[in-house]
Amino acid sequence: MSIRLKLILTYLFGTILTAIIVAMTGIGLVTAVLSYLASGIVKDQSPDEAFSRSIDLFVDLRYAERYTPEELTSPEFAASIGDRLQPFGGFLVVRQGERWESYGALSEGEAFLRQLQLDVSTAGPHADDVFVVSAWEERDLLSVAYDFPGINDPLTYYLVADMTMAESKTNRFELFVLLGIAILVGIILVPLLWITTRDIVRPLRQLEQGSRRIAEGDLNFRLESKVRNEVGSVIRSYEKMRSELQRSIDAQLALEENRKELISNISHDLKTPLTSIKGYVEGIRVGIADDPEKLKKYIDVIYAKALDMDRMIDDLFLLSKLDLEQERFHMEAVPLESFYRQTMSELQMEYESASVRLTGEYEAGPDDVVTMDVQKMRRVMLNLVGNSVKFMDKKDPHIHVYFGRQSEDWVFAVTDNGPGMEPAELERIFDRFYRADTNRNQNVAGSGLGLAIVKQIVANHGGAIHARSEPGQSMTVMISIPMNRNINEAGRA
């Protein structure tokens, strides 16, 4: 899930959850506030008793106003109302005209009467319609005005209740409200912080550490991310870049090592015939070859060594062009049987005087056609057979050439009864300059590039090459080239 979608869902969830919690909390707060404040007013009464007394009190006032208005001005009636307010810690104040009287627990509180008159006068012209809270002797008293407009002389009852305890509870209640708000904020912010930390901050910190290690040249680590979002995608792309960079550097180092080895091998393989040529030239120069026969022998050796050097330089040049993809391949559709017969005829002419028994086997169809560069594939077959002849150690040398098909591939194979190779060496025979003889036995002529050239040519045909051997008995090199390739595809290989 993307970070954007997660944040949107989190915000929606937070908004809906907040609305639900605020609504439920609001209802609970109103109920709690009313219950909390009422508990400070009802004193030692039960809520039911306080409610019942309040209702009865206002019902009696309403009844007297409608049916017995003369009782409203009676001191006895006012005193009974004052007594009924005592369970609430309160009393009654009656205002008629300019006269103020109190009834109940504070009937002697003249100071409070003056304070109430001051509070009512400062409350404005609608003071009779509001609740007035007055402070008196470290107490908070709530006055509820009840007017009787039907009386000729304006009459107002102020029902007074003790709010001191409720006010102190209100102050403490503010702390609970702040605590509730903090909890709501935590419910909304914690998921956001969790998502931000897990999906954004931690991956970016991992990316920063990886960048720092790369800047220091250290590529031997991995960046892993299992999250499926934008940051995870960036980390995976960054890991791909790191692995490609490491692969490129490793390839560059290997290429540099190969270049050093190539220079060393070229120097060694060119120096040997050059040393021989110098020796024979020096023999001619000082007169060692003092008769025509010896002189001819010296010149023949010099010529043969020069040809070896020329072939080595040609092989190096071809291999270099193949490495740089500068060698052109002329792909064409070739009848396979015709190519087989021409190749076998050329091989038999080449090794007729080498006392090698050369046999062939063709198992493909008479009309089969293969897409290839004829000249380069012919060179491949000549190199393979020549390599077998070069290392042959048997008195009755035998080389078998096979052309056929296997599954979806054309197969060319060369098998000899030579010395073979150890399994560990088979993986390296296609490396340039590699020879199984670790001392680089100079009795075996050649550049050591033949099989490397073969591998490159086969690769440019989209094929593969591998070898198998039985040490001391035989050696087989097999080439497979895909059958379903057209000329355009082969040209791009």
Short mmCIF file of C-alpha atoms in Angstrom, two decimals:
data_model
loop_
_atom_site.label_atom_id
_atom_site.label_comp_id
_atom_site.label_asym_id
_atom_site.label_seq_id
_atom_site.Cartn_x
_atom_site.Cartn_y
_atom_site.Cartn_z
CA MET A 1 0.00 0.00 0.00
CA SER A 2 1.38 3.43 -0.92
CA ILE A 3 2.28 6.01 1.71
CA ARG A 4 -0.15 8.48 0.18
CA LEU A 5 -3.06 6.06 0.49
CA LYS A 6 -2.01 5.11 4.02
CA LEU A 7 -1.93 8.75 5.10
CA ILE A 8 -5.31 9.44 3.49
CA LEU A 9 -6.87 6.43 5.21
CA THR A 10 -5.22 7.40 8.49
CA TYR A 11 -6.56 10.95 8.27
CA LEU A 12 -10.05 9.69 7.41
CA PHE A 13 -9.91 7.16 10.22
CA GLY A 14 -8.61 9.80 12.62
CA THR A 15 -11.32 12.29 11.60
CA ILE A 16 -14.15 9.76 11.94
CA LEU A 17 -12.75 8.41 15.20
CA THR A 18 -12.30 11.93 16.54
CA ALA A 19 -15.90 12.86 15.63
CA ILE A 20 -17.23 9.74 17.33
CA ILE A 21 -15.08 10.21 20.42
CA VAL A 22 -15.89 13.95 20.62
CA ALA A 23 -19.63 13.24 20.34
CA MET A 24 -19.54 10.50 22.94
CA THR A 25 -17.21 12.51 25.15
CA GLY A 26 -19.39 15.61 24.77
CA ILE A 27 -22.45 13.72 25.90
CA GLY A 28 -20.49 12.17 28.71
CA LEU A 29 -18.99 15.52 29.69
CA VAL A 30 -22.37 17.26 29.80
CA THR A 31 -23.80 14.42 31.86
CA ALA A 32 -20.75 14.34 34.10
CA VAL A 33 -20.71 18.13 34.50
CA LEU A 34 -24.35 18.25 35.45
CA SER A 35 -23.95 15.32 37.83
CA TYR A 36 -20.75 16.80 39.19
CA LEU A 37 -22.23 20.22 39.76
CA ALA A 38 -25.47 18.83 41.09
CA SER A 39 -23.54 16.78 43.63
CA GLY A 40 -22.14 20.04 44.96
CA ILE A 41 -25.59 21.58 45.24
CA VAL A 42 -27.75 18.77 46.59
CA LYS A 43 -25.42 18.35 49.60
CA ASP A 44 -26.35 15.28 51.65
CA GLN A 45 -29.53 14.57 49.72
CA SER A 46 -29.96 11.88 47.16
CA PRO A 47 -30.37 13.15 43.60
CA ASP A 48 -33.97 11.90 43.52
CA GLU A 49 -34.81 13.77 46.71
CA ALA A 50 -33.17 16.96 45.47
CA PHE A 51 -34.96 16.73 42.12
CA SER A 52 -38.30 16.05 43.78
CA ARG A 53 -37.89 18.97 46.21
CA SER A 54 -36.88 21.33 43.38
CA ILE A 55 -39.90 20.37 41.30
CA ASP A 56 -42.25 20.68 44.26
CA LEU A 57 -40.81 24.08 45.10
CA PHE A 58 -41.35 25.54 41.62
CA VAL A 59 -44.78 23.87 41.35
CA ASP A 60 -45.88 25.52 44.61
CA LEU A 61 -44.58 28.91 43.44
CA ARG A 62 -46.43 28.50 40.15
CA TYR A 63 -49.61 27.41 41.92
CA ALA A 64 -49.49 30.35 44.37
CA GLU A 65 -48.86 32.77 41.48
CA ARG A 66 -51.98 31.57 39.66
CA TYR A 67 -54.45 30.74 42.44
CA THR A 68 -53.36 32.40 45.73
CA PRO A 69 -51.23 35.43 44.75
CA GLU A 70 -51.87 37.05 48.12
CA GLU A 71 -49.69 34.35 49.77
CA LEU A 72 -46.69 35.53 47.81
CA THR A 73 -46.42 38.68 49.91
CA SER A 74 -46.94 36.79 53.14
CA PRO A 75 -43.84 36.51 55.38
CA GLU A 76 -44.99 33.06 56.52
CA PHE A 77 -45.10 31.75 52.91
CA ALA A 78 -41.71 33.27 52.20
CA ALA A 79 -40.28 31.71 55.39
CA SER A 80 -41.59 28.27 54.34
CA ILE A 81 -39.90 28.64 50.97
CA GLY A 82 -36.67 29.66 52.73
CA ASP A 83 -36.86 26.59 54.93
CA ARG A 84 -37.32 24.34 51.89
CA LEU A 85 -34.09 25.76 50.44
CA GLN A 86 -32.02 24.85 53.48
CA PRO A 87 -31.24 21.26 52.20
CA PHE A 88 -29.47 23.03 49.34
CA GLY A 89 -27.47 25.18 51.78
CA GLY A 90 -29.56 28.15 50.64
CA PHE A 91 -32.29 30.59 51.53
CA LEU A 92 -34.82 32.98 50.01
CA VAL A 93 -34.47 36.71 49.30
CA VAL A 94 -37.65 38.63 48.54
CA ARG A 95 -37.53 41.93 46.70
CA GLN A 96 -40.69 44.02 46.60
CA GLY A 97 -40.20 47.51 45.34
CA GLU A 98 -37.23 48.88 47.23
CA ARG A 99 -37.62 46.42 50.09
CA TRP A 100 -35.25 43.40 50.41
CA GLU A 101 -35.90 40.64 52.94
CA SER A 102 -34.19 37.27 53.49
CA TYR A 103 -35.77 34.09 54.83
CA GLY A 104 -34.06 30.90 55.87
CA ALA A 105 -30.54 30.10 57.05
CA LEU A 106 -29.21 33.66 56.37
CA SER A 107 -32.16 35.69 57.49
CA GLU A 108 -29.73 38.02 59.33
CA GLY A 109 -27.30 38.39 56.44
CA GLU A 110 -27.72 42.10 55.80
CA ALA A 111 -24.25 42.22 54.25
CA PHE A 112 -25.26 39.60 51.70
CA LEU A 113 -28.41 41.55 50.83
CA ARG A 114 -26.32 44.58 50.00
CA GLN A 115 -23.93 42.37 47.95
CA LEU A 116 -26.89 40.83 46.08
CA GLN A 117 -28.34 44.28 45.36
CA LEU A 118 -24.97 45.34 43.96
CA ASP A 119 -24.62 42.18 41.84
CA VAL A 120 -28.16 42.57 40.44
CA SER A 121 -27.62 46.22 39.60
CA THR A 122 -24.33 45.48 37.78
CA ALA A 123 -25.92 42.57 35.89
CA GLY A 124 -27.85 45.04 33.72
CA PRO A 125 -31.47 45.79 32.92
CA HIS A 126 -32.34 42.10 32.49
CA ALA A 127 -30.95 41.00 35.81
CA ASP A 128 -34.21 39.33 36.77
CA ASP A 129 -33.82 36.92 33.84
CA VAL A 130 -30.35 35.65 34.68
CA PHE A 131 -28.50 33.58 37.22
CA VAL A 132 -26.35 35.71 39.52
CA VAL A 133 -23.40 34.27 41.44
CA SER A 134 -22.39 36.27 44.50
CA ALA A 135 -19.40 35.84 46.79
CA TRP A 136 -20.10 36.19 50.46
CA GLU A 137 -17.96 35.13 53.43
CA GLU A 138 -15.76 32.87 51.23
CA ARG A 139 -18.81 31.22 49.79
CA ASP A 140 -20.22 31.19 46.25
CA LEU A 141 -24.01 31.59 46.20
CA LEU A 142 -26.17 31.12 43.10
CA SER A 143 -29.27 33.33 42.93
CA VAL A 144 -32.17 32.36 40.64
CA ALA A 145 -34.64 35.20 40.02
CA TYR A 146 -38.35 34.33 39.87
CA ASP A 147 -40.62 37.28 38.97
CA PHE A 148 -44.33 37.61 39.72
CA PRO A 149 -45.60 40.19 37.23
CA GLY A 150 -49.23 39.68 38.36
CA ILE A 151 -48.56 41.45 41.69
CA ASN A 152 -49.30 45.17 41.67
CA ASP A 153 -46.11 46.08 43.54
CA PRO A 154 -43.21 44.40 41.55
CA LEU A 155 -42.27 41.22 43.41
CA THR A 156 -39.21 38.99 42.80
CA TYR A 157 -38.11 35.88 44.66
CA TYR A 158 -34.34 35.13 44.60
CA LEU A 159 -33.87 31.46 45.29
CA VAL A 160 -30.33 31.20 46.63
CA ALA A 161 -28.27 27.95 46.75
CA ASP A 162 -24.76 27.31 48.04
CA MET A 163 -22.39 26.71 45.06
CA THR A 164 -19.11 26.72 46.97
CA MET A 165 -18.48 22.99 46.73
CA ALA A 166 -19.68 22.82 43.09
CA GLU A 167 -17.34 25.69 42.13
CA SER A 168 -14.33 23.91 43.59
CA LYS A 169 -15.31 20.77 41.76
CA THR A 170 -15.62 22.78 38.54
CA ASN A 171 -12.03 23.93 38.90
CA ARG A 172 -10.87 20.36 39.29
CA PHE A 173 -13.03 19.30 36.37
CA GLU A 174 -10.97 21.50 34.05
CA LEU A 175 -8.01 19.17 34.66
CA PHE A 176 -10.10 16.20 33.55
CA VAL A 177 -11.13 18.06 30.38
CA LEU A 178 -7.48 18.83 29.55
CA LEU A 179 -6.58 15.19 30.19
CA GLY A 180 -9.36 14.06 27.84
CA ILE A 181 -8.12 16.40 25.10
CA ALA A 182 -4.59 15.05 25.52
CA ILE A 183 -5.89 11.49 25.15
CA LEU A 184 -7.77 12.43 21.97
CA VAL A 185 -4.67 14.05 20.50
CA GLY A 186 -2.66 10.94 21.38
CA ILE A 187 -5.20 8.65 19.67
CA ILE A 188 -4.89 10.68 16.46
CA LEU A 189 -1.17 11.41 16.49
CA VAL A 190 0.20 8.00 17.57
CA PRO A 191 -0.90 6.17 14.37
CA LEU A 192 0.47 9.01 12.24
CA LEU A 193 3.80 8.94 14.06
CA TRP A 194 3.92 5.14 13.80
CA ILE A 195 3.26 5.16 10.05
CA THR A 196 5.73 7.99 9.47
CA THR A 197 8.45 6.29 11.51
CA ARG A 198 7.99 2.79 10.07
CA ASP A 199 7.32 3.62 6.42
CA ILE A 200 9.31 6.84 5.93
CA VAL A 201 11.88 7.72 8.61
CA ARG A 202 13.48 4.27 9.08
CA PRO A 203 13.78 3.47 5.35
CA LEU A 204 15.22 6.93 4.64
CA ARG A 205 17.73 6.46 7.45
CA GLN A 206 18.70 3.09 5.93
CA LEU A 207 19.06 4.81 2.54
CA GLU A 208 21.23 7.53 4.08
CA GLN A 209 23.55 4.96 5.68
CA GLY A 210 23.82 3.10 2.37
CA SER A 211 24.68 6.34 0.53
CA ARG A 212 27.36 7.13 3.07
CA ARG A 213 28.95 3.67 2.68
CA ILE A 214 28.93 3.99 -1.11
CA ALA A 215 30.52 7.43 -0.83
CA GLU A 216 33.26 5.80 1.27
CA GLY A 217 33.80 3.17 -1.45
CA ASP A 218 32.18 0.30 0.45
CA LEU A 219 29.78 -1.71 -1.74
CA ASN A 220 29.79 -4.95 0.28
CA PHE A 221 26.32 -4.62 1.81
CA ARG A 222 22.69 -5.01 0.84
CA LEU A 223 19.72 -2.67 1.11
CA GLU A 224 16.53 -4.61 1.77
CA SER A 225 12.97 -3.33 2.04
CA LYS A 226 9.83 -5.45 2.32
CA VAL A 227 7.40 -2.50 2.33
CA ARG A 228 5.45 -1.99 -0.89
CA ASN A 229 5.33 1.78 -1.11
CA GLU A 230 7.19 4.69 -2.73
CA VAL A 231 10.11 4.63 -0.27
CA GLY A 232 10.43 0.85 -0.58
CA SER A 233 10.54 1.20 -4.36
CA VAL A 234 13.30 3.81 -4.07
CA ILE A 235 15.33 1.52 -1.78
CA ARG A 236 14.96 -1.43 -4.16
CA SER A 237 16.02 0.75 -7.10
CA TYR A 238 18.95 1.99 -5.04
CA GLU A 239 19.92 -1.60 -4.21
CA LYS A 240 19.77 -2.49 -7.89
CA MET A 241 22.02 0.48 -8.65
CA ARG A 242 24.44 -0.61 -5.92
CA SER A 243 24.57 -4.19 -7.17
CA GLU A 244 25.07 -3.03 -10.76
CA LEU A 245 27.79 -0.66 -9.63
CA GLN A 246 29.48 -3.45 -7.69
CA ARG A 247 29.17 -5.79 -10.65
CA SER A 248 30.62 -3.11 -12.93
CA ILE A 249 33.55 -2.49 -10.59
CA ASP A 250 34.18 -6.23 -10.22
CA ALA A 251 34.05 -6.62 -13.99
CA GLN A 252 36.43 -3.68 -14.38
CA LEU A 253 38.83 -5.22 -11.88
CA ALA A 254 38.60 -8.58 -13.64
CA LEU A 255 39.15 -6.85 -16.97
CA GLU A 256 42.19 -5.09 -15.58
CA GLU A 257 43.51 -8.37 -14.24
CA ASN A 258 42.88 -10.00 -17.62
CA ARG A 259 44.64 -7.13 -19.34
CA LYS A 260 47.69 -7.59 -17.14
CA GLU A 261 47.63 -11.34 -17.73
CA LEU A 262 47.18 -10.77 -21.48
CA ILE A 263 50.18 -8.44 -21.65
CA SER A 264 52.24 -10.93 -19.66
CA ASN A 265 51.20 -13.84 -21.89
CA ILE A 266 51.73 -11.90 -25.11
CA SER A 267 55.14 -10.81 -23.94
CA HIS A 268 56.04 -14.39 -23.06
CA ASP A 269 54.65 -15.98 -26.24
CA LEU A 270 56.20 -13.37 -28.54
CA LYS A 271 59.52 -13.36 -26.77
CA THR A 272 60.05 -17.09 -27.23
CA PRO A 273 59.97 -17.15 -31.08
CA LEU A 274 61.78 -13.83 -31.19
CA THR A 275 64.55 -15.28 -29.06
CA SER A 276 64.75 -18.29 -31.39
CA ILE A 277 64.82 -16.02 -34.47
CA LYS A 278 67.55 -13.89 -32.92
CA GLY A 279 69.57 -17.01 -32.17
CA TYR A 280 69.39 -18.34 -35.71
CA VAL A 281 70.05 -14.90 -37.24
CA GLU A 282 73.05 -14.55 -34.97
CA GLY A 283 74.26 -18.00 -36.16
CA ILE A 284 73.99 -16.87 -39.77
CA ARG A 285 75.66 -13.54 -39.01
CA VAL A 286 78.72 -15.07 -37.31
CA GLY A 287 79.04 -17.76 -39.96
CA ILE A 288 77.84 -20.86 -38.09
CA ALA A 289 75.64 -21.73 -41.07
CA ASP A 290 78.66 -22.16 -43.30
CA ASP A 291 77.12 -24.44 -45.91
CA PRO A 292 73.97 -24.08 -48.05
CA GLU A 293 72.10 -26.94 -46.38
CA LYS A 294 72.58 -25.58 -42.84
CA LEU A 295 71.78 -22.06 -44.05
CA LYS A 296 68.52 -23.32 -45.59
CA LYS A 297 67.65 -25.08 -42.35
CA TYR A 298 68.24 -21.89 -40.36
CA ILE A 299 66.16 -19.83 -42.77
CA ASP A 300 63.30 -22.41 -42.66
CA VAL A 301 63.25 -22.24 -38.85
CA ILE A 302 63.24 -18.45 -38.92
CA TYR A 303 60.40 -18.48 -41.45
CA ALA A 304 58.36 -20.96 -39.35
CA LYS A 305 58.81 -18.85 -36.20
CA ALA A 306 57.80 -15.72 -38.11
CA LEU A 307 54.65 -17.51 -39.30
CA ASP A 308 53.84 -18.50 -35.71
CA MET A 309 54.19 -14.88 -34.61
CA ASP A 310 52.07 -13.75 -37.56
CA ARG A 311 49.32 -16.23 -36.66
CA MET A 312 49.47 -15.14 -33.01
CA ILE A 313 49.11 -11.49 -33.97
CA ASP A 314 46.20 -12.35 -36.29
CA ASP A 315 44.51 -14.29 -33.47
CA LEU A 316 45.04 -11.41 -31.05
CA PHE A 317 43.63 -8.94 -33.53
CA LEU A 318 40.55 -11.11 -34.20
CA LEU A 319 39.95 -11.74 -30.51
CA SER A 320 40.25 -8.03 -29.78
CA LYS A 321 37.69 -7.20 -32.47
CA LEU A 322 35.36 -9.88 -31.12
CA ASP A 323 35.68 -8.48 -27.59
CA LEU A 324 34.93 -4.97 -28.82
CA GLU A 325 32.06 -6.24 -31.03
CA GLN A 326 33.77 -4.72 -34.07
CA GLU A 327 34.01 -7.95 -36.07
CA ARG A 328 31.25 -8.20 -38.65
CA PHE A 329 29.27 -11.42 -39.01
CA HIS A 330 27.76 -12.24 -42.41
CA MET A 331 24.79 -14.38 -41.45
CA GLU A 332 23.08 -16.45 -44.11
CA ALA A 333 20.88 -19.51 -44.39
CA VAL A 334 23.22 -22.42 -45.16
CA PRO A 335 22.26 -26.02 -46.06
CA LEU A 336 23.69 -27.96 -43.15
CA GLU A 337 24.61 -31.12 -45.09
CA SER A 338 26.54 -29.12 -47.70
CA PHE A 339 28.42 -27.26 -44.95
CA TYR A 340 29.25 -30.60 -43.29
CA ARG A 341 30.68 -32.14 -46.48
CA GLN A 342 32.77 -29.06 -47.33
CA THR A 343 34.13 -28.91 -43.78
CA MET A 344 35.08 -32.60 -43.75
CA SER A 345 36.76 -32.29 -47.17
CA GLU A 346 38.83 -29.34 -45.96
CA LEU A 347 39.80 -31.11 -42.72
CA GLN A 348 40.89 -34.27 -44.57
CA MET A 349 43.05 -32.19 -46.94
CA GLU A 350 44.53 -30.29 -43.97
CA TYR A 351 45.49 -33.37 -41.92
CA GLU A 352 46.02 -35.97 -44.65
CA SER A 353 49.75 -36.03 -43.96
CA ALA A 354 49.39 -36.01 -40.17
CA SER A 355 48.54 -39.73 -39.91
CA VAL A 356 45.27 -38.88 -38.18
CA ARG A 357 42.20 -41.06 -38.74
CA LEU A 358 39.40 -38.54 -39.32
CA THR A 359 35.80 -39.77 -39.35
CA GLY A 360 32.50 -37.93 -39.63
CA GLU A 361 28.84 -38.50 -38.83
CA TYR A 362 25.84 -36.53 -40.12
CA GLU A 363 22.48 -37.12 -38.40
CA ALA A 364 20.51 -34.05 -39.46
CA GLY A 365 17.97 -33.97 -42.28
CA PRO A 366 19.01 -33.60 -45.94
CA ASP A 367 17.09 -30.32 -46.27
CA ASP A 368 18.00 -28.78 -42.91
CA VAL A 369 19.19 -25.17 -43.04
CA VAL A 370 21.17 -23.33 -40.34
CA THR A 371 21.73 -19.58 -39.98
CA MET A 372 25.44 -18.87 -39.59
CA ASP A 373 28.54 -17.06 -40.78
CA VAL A 374 30.06 -19.83 -42.93
CA GLN A 375 33.67 -18.66 -42.80
CA LYS A 376 33.72 -18.15 -39.04
CA MET A 377 31.98 -21.45 -38.28
CA ARG A 378 34.45 -23.21 -40.60
CA ARG A 379 37.24 -21.60 -38.58
CA VAL A 380 35.58 -22.93 -35.42
CA MET A 381 35.69 -26.51 -36.74
CA LEU A 382 39.29 -26.12 -37.96
CA ASN A 383 40.35 -24.75 -34.57
CA LEU A 384 38.68 -27.60 -32.68
CA VAL A 385 40.14 -30.34 -34.86
CA GLY A 386 43.54 -28.59 -34.95
CA ASN A 387 43.55 -28.40 -31.18
CA SER A 388 42.90 -32.16 -30.94
CA VAL A 389 45.69 -32.89 -33.41
CA LYS A 390 48.08 -30.58 -31.59
CA PHE A 391 47.74 -32.35 -28.24
CA MET A 392 47.35 -35.90 -29.55
CA ASP A 393 49.52 -38.46 -27.69
CA LYS A 394 48.26 -41.77 -29.09
CA LYS A 395 50.02 -43.94 -31.67
CA ASP A 396 46.72 -44.40 -33.51
CA PRO A 397 45.18 -40.89 -33.38
CA HIS A 398 41.45 -40.74 -34.10
CA ILE A 399 39.21 -37.67 -34.38
CA HIS A 400 35.46 -37.94 -34.92
CA VAL A 401 33.31 -35.00 -36.16
CA TYR A 402 29.56 -35.07 -35.52
CA PHE A 403 26.80 -32.88 -37.05
CA GLY A 404 23.22 -33.34 -35.83
CA ARG A 405 20.30 -31.91 -33.95
CA GLN A 406 19.17 -32.20 -30.37
CA SER A 407 15.88 -30.79 -29.14
CA GLU A 408 15.74 -27.20 -30.50
CA ASP A 409 19.48 -26.90 -31.18
CA TRP A 410 21.94 -27.73 -33.93
CA VAL A 411 24.83 -29.71 -32.45
CA PHE A 412 28.43 -29.87 -33.69
CA ALA A 413 30.90 -32.04 -31.75
CA VAL A 414 34.58 -33.01 -32.06
CA THR A 415 35.79 -36.09 -30.15
CA ASP A 416 39.38 -37.35 -29.98
CA ASN A 417 41.23 -40.19 -28.26
CA GLY A 418 43.91 -37.87 -26.91
CA PRO A 419 45.14 -37.35 -23.34
CA GLY A 420 41.96 -35.69 -22.14
CA MET A 421 41.87 -33.33 -19.18
CA GLU A 422 41.03 -33.28 -15.52
CA PRO A 423 37.49 -32.02 -14.70
CA ALA A 424 38.91 -28.98 -12.88
CA GLU A 425 40.70 -27.89 -16.05
CA LEU A 426 37.68 -28.16 -18.36
CA GLU A 427 36.22 -24.91 -17.05
CA ARG A 428 39.32 -22.96 -18.09
CA ILE A 429 40.20 -24.35 -21.52
CA PHE A 430 38.18 -21.60 -23.23
CA ASP A 431 40.13 -18.86 -21.43
CA ARG A 432 42.64 -17.03 -23.57
CA PHE A 433 46.26 -18.20 -23.26
CA TYR A 434 45.27 -21.13 -21.05
CA ARG A 435 47.17 -24.35 -21.51
CA ALA A 436 46.83 -27.45 -19.42
CA ASP A 437 50.59 -27.66 -19.15
CA THR A 438 51.34 -25.25 -16.33
CA ASN A 439 54.94 -24.94 -17.49
CA ARG A 440 53.69 -23.79 -20.93
CA ASN A 441 55.46 -26.52 -22.85
CA GLN A 442 56.89 -24.92 -25.94
CA ASN A 443 56.96 -28.22 -27.80
CA VAL A 444 53.26 -27.56 -28.47
CA ALA A 445 53.04 -24.66 -30.90
CA GLY A 446 50.19 -22.20 -30.85
CA SER A 447 48.99 -18.94 -29.40
CA GLY A 448 46.70 -20.38 -26.73
CA LEU A 449 43.85 -18.29 -28.22
CA GLY A 450 42.16 -20.85 -30.48
CA LEU A 451 39.45 -22.03 -28.07
CA ALA A 452 38.87 -18.48 -26.78
CA ILE A 453 38.16 -17.39 -30.38
CA VAL A 454 35.87 -20.40 -30.83
CA LYS A 455 33.89 -19.44 -27.73
CA GLN A 456 33.44 -15.84 -28.91
CA ILE A 457 32.28 -16.89 -32.40
CA VAL A 458 29.80 -19.40 -30.98
CA ALA A 459 28.47 -16.77 -28.54
CA ASN A 460 27.89 -14.38 -31.45
CA HIS A 461 25.76 -17.09 -33.05
CA GLY A 462 23.67 -17.23 -29.88
CA GLY A 463 25.06 -20.65 -29.00
CA ALA A 464 26.95 -22.33 -26.20
CA ILE A 465 30.06 -24.49 -25.99
CA HIS A 466 31.19 -26.99 -23.39
CA ALA A 467 33.64 -29.85 -23.02
CA ARG A 468 33.69 -33.22 -21.35
CA SER A 469 36.64 -35.57 -20.93
CA GLU A 470 37.84 -38.88 -19.64
CA PRO A 471 41.43 -38.23 -18.50
CA GLY A 472 43.91 -40.29 -20.52
CA GLN A 473 41.26 -41.59 -22.95
CA SER A 474 39.19 -38.97 -24.76
CA MET A 475 38.02 -35.40 -25.05
CA THR A 476 34.79 -34.03 -26.57
CA VAL A 477 33.99 -30.40 -27.33
CA MET A 478 30.31 -29.79 -28.18
CA ILE A 479 28.69 -26.71 -29.73
CA SER A 480 24.94 -26.04 -29.67
CA ILE A 481 23.28 -23.29 -31.75
CA PRO A 482 19.54 -22.47 -31.50
CA MET A 483 17.55 -23.63 -34.53
CA ASN A 484 14.77 -21.02 -34.44
CA ARG A 485 16.78 -17.93 -35.30
CA ASN A 486 16.29 -15.79 -38.37
CA ILE A 487 19.04 -13.80 -40.09
CA ASN A 488 18.06 -10.48 -38.44
CA GLU A 489 18.16 -11.95 -34.95
CA ALA A 490 21.48 -13.62 -35.66
CA GLY A 491 22.90 -10.36 -36.98
CA ARG A 492 22.08 -8.66 -33.69
CA ALA A 493 23.67 -11.42 -31.56
#
